mmCIF file of C-alpha atoms in Angstrom:
data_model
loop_
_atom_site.group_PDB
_atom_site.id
_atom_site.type_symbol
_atom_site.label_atom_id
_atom_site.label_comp_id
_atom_site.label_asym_id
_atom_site.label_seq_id
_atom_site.Cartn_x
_atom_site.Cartn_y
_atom_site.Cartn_z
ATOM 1 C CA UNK A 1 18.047 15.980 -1.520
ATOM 2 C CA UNK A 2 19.905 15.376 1.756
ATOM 3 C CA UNK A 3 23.319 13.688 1.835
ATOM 4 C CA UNK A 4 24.004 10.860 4.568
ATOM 5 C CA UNK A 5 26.211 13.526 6.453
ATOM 6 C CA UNK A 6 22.453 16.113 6.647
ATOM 7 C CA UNK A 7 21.534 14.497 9.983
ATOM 8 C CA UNK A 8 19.451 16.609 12.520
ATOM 9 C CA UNK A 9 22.412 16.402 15.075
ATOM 10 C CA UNK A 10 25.903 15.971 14.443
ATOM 11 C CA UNK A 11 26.185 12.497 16.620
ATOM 12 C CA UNK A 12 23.991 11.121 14.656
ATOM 13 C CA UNK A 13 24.113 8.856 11.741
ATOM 14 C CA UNK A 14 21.730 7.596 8.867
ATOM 15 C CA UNK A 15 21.859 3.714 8.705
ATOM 16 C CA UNK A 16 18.751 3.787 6.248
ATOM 17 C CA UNK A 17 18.888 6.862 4.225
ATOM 18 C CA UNK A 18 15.127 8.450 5.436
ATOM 19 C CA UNK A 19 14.489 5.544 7.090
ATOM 20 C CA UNK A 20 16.558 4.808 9.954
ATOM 21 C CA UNK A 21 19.108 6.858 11.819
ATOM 22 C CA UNK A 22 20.732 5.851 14.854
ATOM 23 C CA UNK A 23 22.794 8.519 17.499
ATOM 24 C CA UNK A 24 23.224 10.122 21.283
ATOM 25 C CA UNK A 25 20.247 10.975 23.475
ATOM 26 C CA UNK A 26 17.184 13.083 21.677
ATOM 27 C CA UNK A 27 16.451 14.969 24.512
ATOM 28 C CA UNK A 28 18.280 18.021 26.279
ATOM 29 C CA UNK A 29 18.634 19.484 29.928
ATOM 30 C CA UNK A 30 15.957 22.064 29.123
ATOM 31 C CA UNK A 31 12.066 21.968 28.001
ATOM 32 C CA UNK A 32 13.187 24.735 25.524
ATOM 33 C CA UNK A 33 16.310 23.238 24.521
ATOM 34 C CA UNK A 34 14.424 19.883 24.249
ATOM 35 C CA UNK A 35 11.924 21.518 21.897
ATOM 36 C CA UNK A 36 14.410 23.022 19.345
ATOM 37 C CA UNK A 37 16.115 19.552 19.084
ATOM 38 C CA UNK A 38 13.352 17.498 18.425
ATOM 39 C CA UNK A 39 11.568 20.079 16.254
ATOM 40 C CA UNK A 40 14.945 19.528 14.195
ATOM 41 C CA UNK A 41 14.446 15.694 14.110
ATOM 42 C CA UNK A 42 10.881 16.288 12.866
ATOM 43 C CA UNK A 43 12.205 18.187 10.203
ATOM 44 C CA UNK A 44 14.206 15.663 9.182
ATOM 45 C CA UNK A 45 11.005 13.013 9.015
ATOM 46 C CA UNK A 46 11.367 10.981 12.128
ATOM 47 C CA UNK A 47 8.379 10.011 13.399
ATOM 48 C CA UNK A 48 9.522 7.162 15.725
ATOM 49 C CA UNK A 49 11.816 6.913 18.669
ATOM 50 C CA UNK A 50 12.855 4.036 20.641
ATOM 51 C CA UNK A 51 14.780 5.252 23.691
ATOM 52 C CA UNK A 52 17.211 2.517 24.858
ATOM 53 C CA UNK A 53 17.957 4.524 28.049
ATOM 54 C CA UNK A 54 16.611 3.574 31.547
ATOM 55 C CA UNK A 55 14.559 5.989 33.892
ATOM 56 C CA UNK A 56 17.084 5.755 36.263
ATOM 57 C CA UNK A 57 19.915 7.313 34.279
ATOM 58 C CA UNK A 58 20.376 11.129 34.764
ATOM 59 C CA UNK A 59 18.602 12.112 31.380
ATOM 60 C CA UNK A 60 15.709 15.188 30.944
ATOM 61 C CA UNK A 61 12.873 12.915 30.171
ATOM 62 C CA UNK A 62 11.605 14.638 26.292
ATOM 63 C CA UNK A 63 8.507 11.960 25.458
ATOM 64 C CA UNK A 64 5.711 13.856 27.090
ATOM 65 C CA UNK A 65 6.682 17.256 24.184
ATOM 66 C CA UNK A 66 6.116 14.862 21.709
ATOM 67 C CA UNK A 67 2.534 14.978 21.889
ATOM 68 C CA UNK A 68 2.792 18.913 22.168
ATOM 69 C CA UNK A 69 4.814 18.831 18.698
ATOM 70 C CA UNK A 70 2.510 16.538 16.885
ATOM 71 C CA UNK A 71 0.642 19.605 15.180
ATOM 72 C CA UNK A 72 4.214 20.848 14.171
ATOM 73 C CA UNK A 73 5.335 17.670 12.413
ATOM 74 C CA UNK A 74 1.824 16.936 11.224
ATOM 75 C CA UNK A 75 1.480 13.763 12.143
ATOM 76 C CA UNK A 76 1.436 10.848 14.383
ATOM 77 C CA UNK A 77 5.250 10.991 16.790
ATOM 78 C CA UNK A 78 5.301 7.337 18.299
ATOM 79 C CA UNK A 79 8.081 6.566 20.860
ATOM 80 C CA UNK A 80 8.698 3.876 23.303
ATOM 81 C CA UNK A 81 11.301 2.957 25.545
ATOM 82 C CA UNK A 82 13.271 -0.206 25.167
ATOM 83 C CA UNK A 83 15.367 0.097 28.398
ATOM 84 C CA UNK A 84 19.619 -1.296 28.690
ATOM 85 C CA UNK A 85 21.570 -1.118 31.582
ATOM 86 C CA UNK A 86 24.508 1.465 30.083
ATOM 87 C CA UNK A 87 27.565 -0.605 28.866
ATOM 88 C CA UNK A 88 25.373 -3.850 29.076
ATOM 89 C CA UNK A 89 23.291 -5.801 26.342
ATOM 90 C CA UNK A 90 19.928 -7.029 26.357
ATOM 91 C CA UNK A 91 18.530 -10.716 26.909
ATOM 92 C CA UNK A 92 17.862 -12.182 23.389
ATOM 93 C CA UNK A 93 14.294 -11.314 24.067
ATOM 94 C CA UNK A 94 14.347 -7.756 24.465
ATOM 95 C CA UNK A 95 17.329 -7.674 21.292
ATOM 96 C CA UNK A 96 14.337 -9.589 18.945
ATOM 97 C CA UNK A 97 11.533 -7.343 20.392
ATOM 98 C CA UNK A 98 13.743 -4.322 19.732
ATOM 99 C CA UNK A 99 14.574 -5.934 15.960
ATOM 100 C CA UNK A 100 10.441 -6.629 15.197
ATOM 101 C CA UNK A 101 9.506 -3.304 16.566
ATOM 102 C CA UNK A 102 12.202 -1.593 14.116
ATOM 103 C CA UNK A 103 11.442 -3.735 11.165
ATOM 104 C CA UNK A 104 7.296 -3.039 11.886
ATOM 105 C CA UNK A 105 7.803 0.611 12.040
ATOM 106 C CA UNK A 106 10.042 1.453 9.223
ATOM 107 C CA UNK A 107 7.096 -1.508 6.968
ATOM 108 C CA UNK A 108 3.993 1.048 8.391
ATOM 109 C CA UNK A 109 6.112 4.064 6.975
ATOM 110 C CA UNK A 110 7.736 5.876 9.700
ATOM 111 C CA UNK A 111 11.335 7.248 9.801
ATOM 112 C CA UNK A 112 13.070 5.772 13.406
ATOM 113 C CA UNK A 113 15.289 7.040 15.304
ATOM 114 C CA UNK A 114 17.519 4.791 17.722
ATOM 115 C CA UNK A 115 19.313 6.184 20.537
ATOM 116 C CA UNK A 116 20.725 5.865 23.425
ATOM 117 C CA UNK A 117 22.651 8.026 26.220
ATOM 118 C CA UNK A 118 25.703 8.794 23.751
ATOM 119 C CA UNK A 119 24.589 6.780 20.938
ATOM 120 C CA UNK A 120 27.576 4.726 20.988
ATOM 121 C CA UNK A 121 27.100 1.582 23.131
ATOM 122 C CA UNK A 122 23.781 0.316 23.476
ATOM 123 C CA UNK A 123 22.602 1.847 20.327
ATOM 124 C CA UNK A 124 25.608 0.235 18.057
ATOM 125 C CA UNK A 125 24.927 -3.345 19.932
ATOM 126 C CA UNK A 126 21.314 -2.460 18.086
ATOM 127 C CA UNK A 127 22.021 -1.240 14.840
ATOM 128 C CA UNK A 128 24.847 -3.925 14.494
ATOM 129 C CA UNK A 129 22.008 -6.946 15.261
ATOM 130 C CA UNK A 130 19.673 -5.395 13.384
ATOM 131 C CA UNK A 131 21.910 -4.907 9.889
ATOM 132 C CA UNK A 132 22.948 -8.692 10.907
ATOM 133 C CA UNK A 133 19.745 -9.671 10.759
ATOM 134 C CA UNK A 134 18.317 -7.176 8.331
ATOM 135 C CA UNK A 135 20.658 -7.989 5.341
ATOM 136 C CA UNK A 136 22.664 -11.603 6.179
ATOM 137 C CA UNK A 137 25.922 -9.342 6.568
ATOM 138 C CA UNK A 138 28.350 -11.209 9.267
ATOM 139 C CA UNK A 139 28.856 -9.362 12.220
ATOM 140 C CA UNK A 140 32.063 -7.846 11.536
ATOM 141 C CA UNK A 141 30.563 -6.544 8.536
ATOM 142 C CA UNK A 142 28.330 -5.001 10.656
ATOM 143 C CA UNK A 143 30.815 -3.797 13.036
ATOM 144 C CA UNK A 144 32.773 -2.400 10.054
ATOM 145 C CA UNK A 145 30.011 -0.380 8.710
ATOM 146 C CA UNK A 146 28.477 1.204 11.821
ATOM 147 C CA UNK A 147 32.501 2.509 11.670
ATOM 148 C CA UNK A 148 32.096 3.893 8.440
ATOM 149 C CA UNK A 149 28.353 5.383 8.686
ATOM 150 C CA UNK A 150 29.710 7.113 12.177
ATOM 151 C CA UNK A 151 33.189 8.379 10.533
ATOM 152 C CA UNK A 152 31.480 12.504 10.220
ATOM 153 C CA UNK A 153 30.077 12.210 14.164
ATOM 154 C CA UNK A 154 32.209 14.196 16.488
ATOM 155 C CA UNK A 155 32.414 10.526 18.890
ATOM 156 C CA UNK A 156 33.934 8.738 16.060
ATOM 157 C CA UNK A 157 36.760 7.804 17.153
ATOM 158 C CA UNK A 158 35.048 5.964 20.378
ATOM 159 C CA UNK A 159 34.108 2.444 19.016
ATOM 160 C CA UNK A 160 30.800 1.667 18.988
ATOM 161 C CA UNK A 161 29.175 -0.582 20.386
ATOM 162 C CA UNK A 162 31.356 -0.011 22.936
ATOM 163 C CA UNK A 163 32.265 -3.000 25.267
ATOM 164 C CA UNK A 164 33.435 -6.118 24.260
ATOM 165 C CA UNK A 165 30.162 -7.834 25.972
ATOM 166 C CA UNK A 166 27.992 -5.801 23.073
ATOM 167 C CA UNK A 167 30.631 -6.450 20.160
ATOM 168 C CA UNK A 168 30.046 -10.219 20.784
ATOM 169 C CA UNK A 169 26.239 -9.787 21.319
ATOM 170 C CA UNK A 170 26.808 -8.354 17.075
ATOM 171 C CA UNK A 171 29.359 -10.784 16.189
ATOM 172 C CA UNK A 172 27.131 -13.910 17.566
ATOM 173 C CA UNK A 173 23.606 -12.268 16.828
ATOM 174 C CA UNK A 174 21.573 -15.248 14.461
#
């Protein structure tokens, strides 16, 4: 059985044990490099991503070797891109889309993964909405335990989200 610090990278963090985990960029500056990550995210069950970067952002695009690793995991890899401007949130459209295509995911059985460019901004704006909306916590109970889930990363001690625009978006999410 794998503890909530057994995450396939080390930024990285499990906000539902085996269910959802949230963390930095999946991808890596080499197709080889790329393919060793992700095999290691397979491993670990995921078998959704939602990419909150943009295509203009310097990143080594990894979606198209997720069909090529779909005979390794087995199964089905679904991933879409639900693009942010970095240190910016979303309109209140794109946050709910984001929050339905979570919550329909994780009901049809797969294991998502939530990232961003360092997993810290964007991606805590996200995971703080989503355990708002998710559980009726307040949003400084979220903000207080995306702190505590992300104590083992090696970015820890950056706050996440990040910018005070994207702490708000949490604290006034409905």
């Amino acid at each position: 059985m794998e503890s909530l610090l057994d995450t396939p990278i080390a930024d990285s963090y499990w906000v539902i044990p085996n269910k959802l985990l949230a963390g930095e960029y999946a991808g890596q500056p080499t197709e080889v490099g790329a393919i060793g990550r992700l095999k290691r995210f397979l491993d670990f069950g995921i078998t959704a991503f939602i990419d909150l970067t943009e295509t203009t952002e310097r990143l080594h695009p990894y979606d198209h070797l997720l069909s090529e690793l779909q005979n390794y995991a087995g199964k089905v890899i679904y991933y879409t891109r639900m693009p942010i401007r970095d240190q910016d949130v979303p309109s209140i459209e794109i946050m709910k889309e984001t929050m339905s295509l979570i919550d329909r995911l994780i009901i049809d059985g797969n294991t998502v993964y939530v990232h961003c460019w360092g997993g810290i901004g964007r991606t805590g704006t996200v995971i703080g909405c989503f355990m708002k909306e998710q559980w009726g916590i307040t949003g400084e109970e979220s903000l207080e335990l995306i702190e505590i889930l992300r104590k083992n990363t090696p970015d820890a001690h950056w706050p996440s989200p990040a910018t005070e625009a994207q702490r708000n978006m949490v604290l006034q999410w409905v």
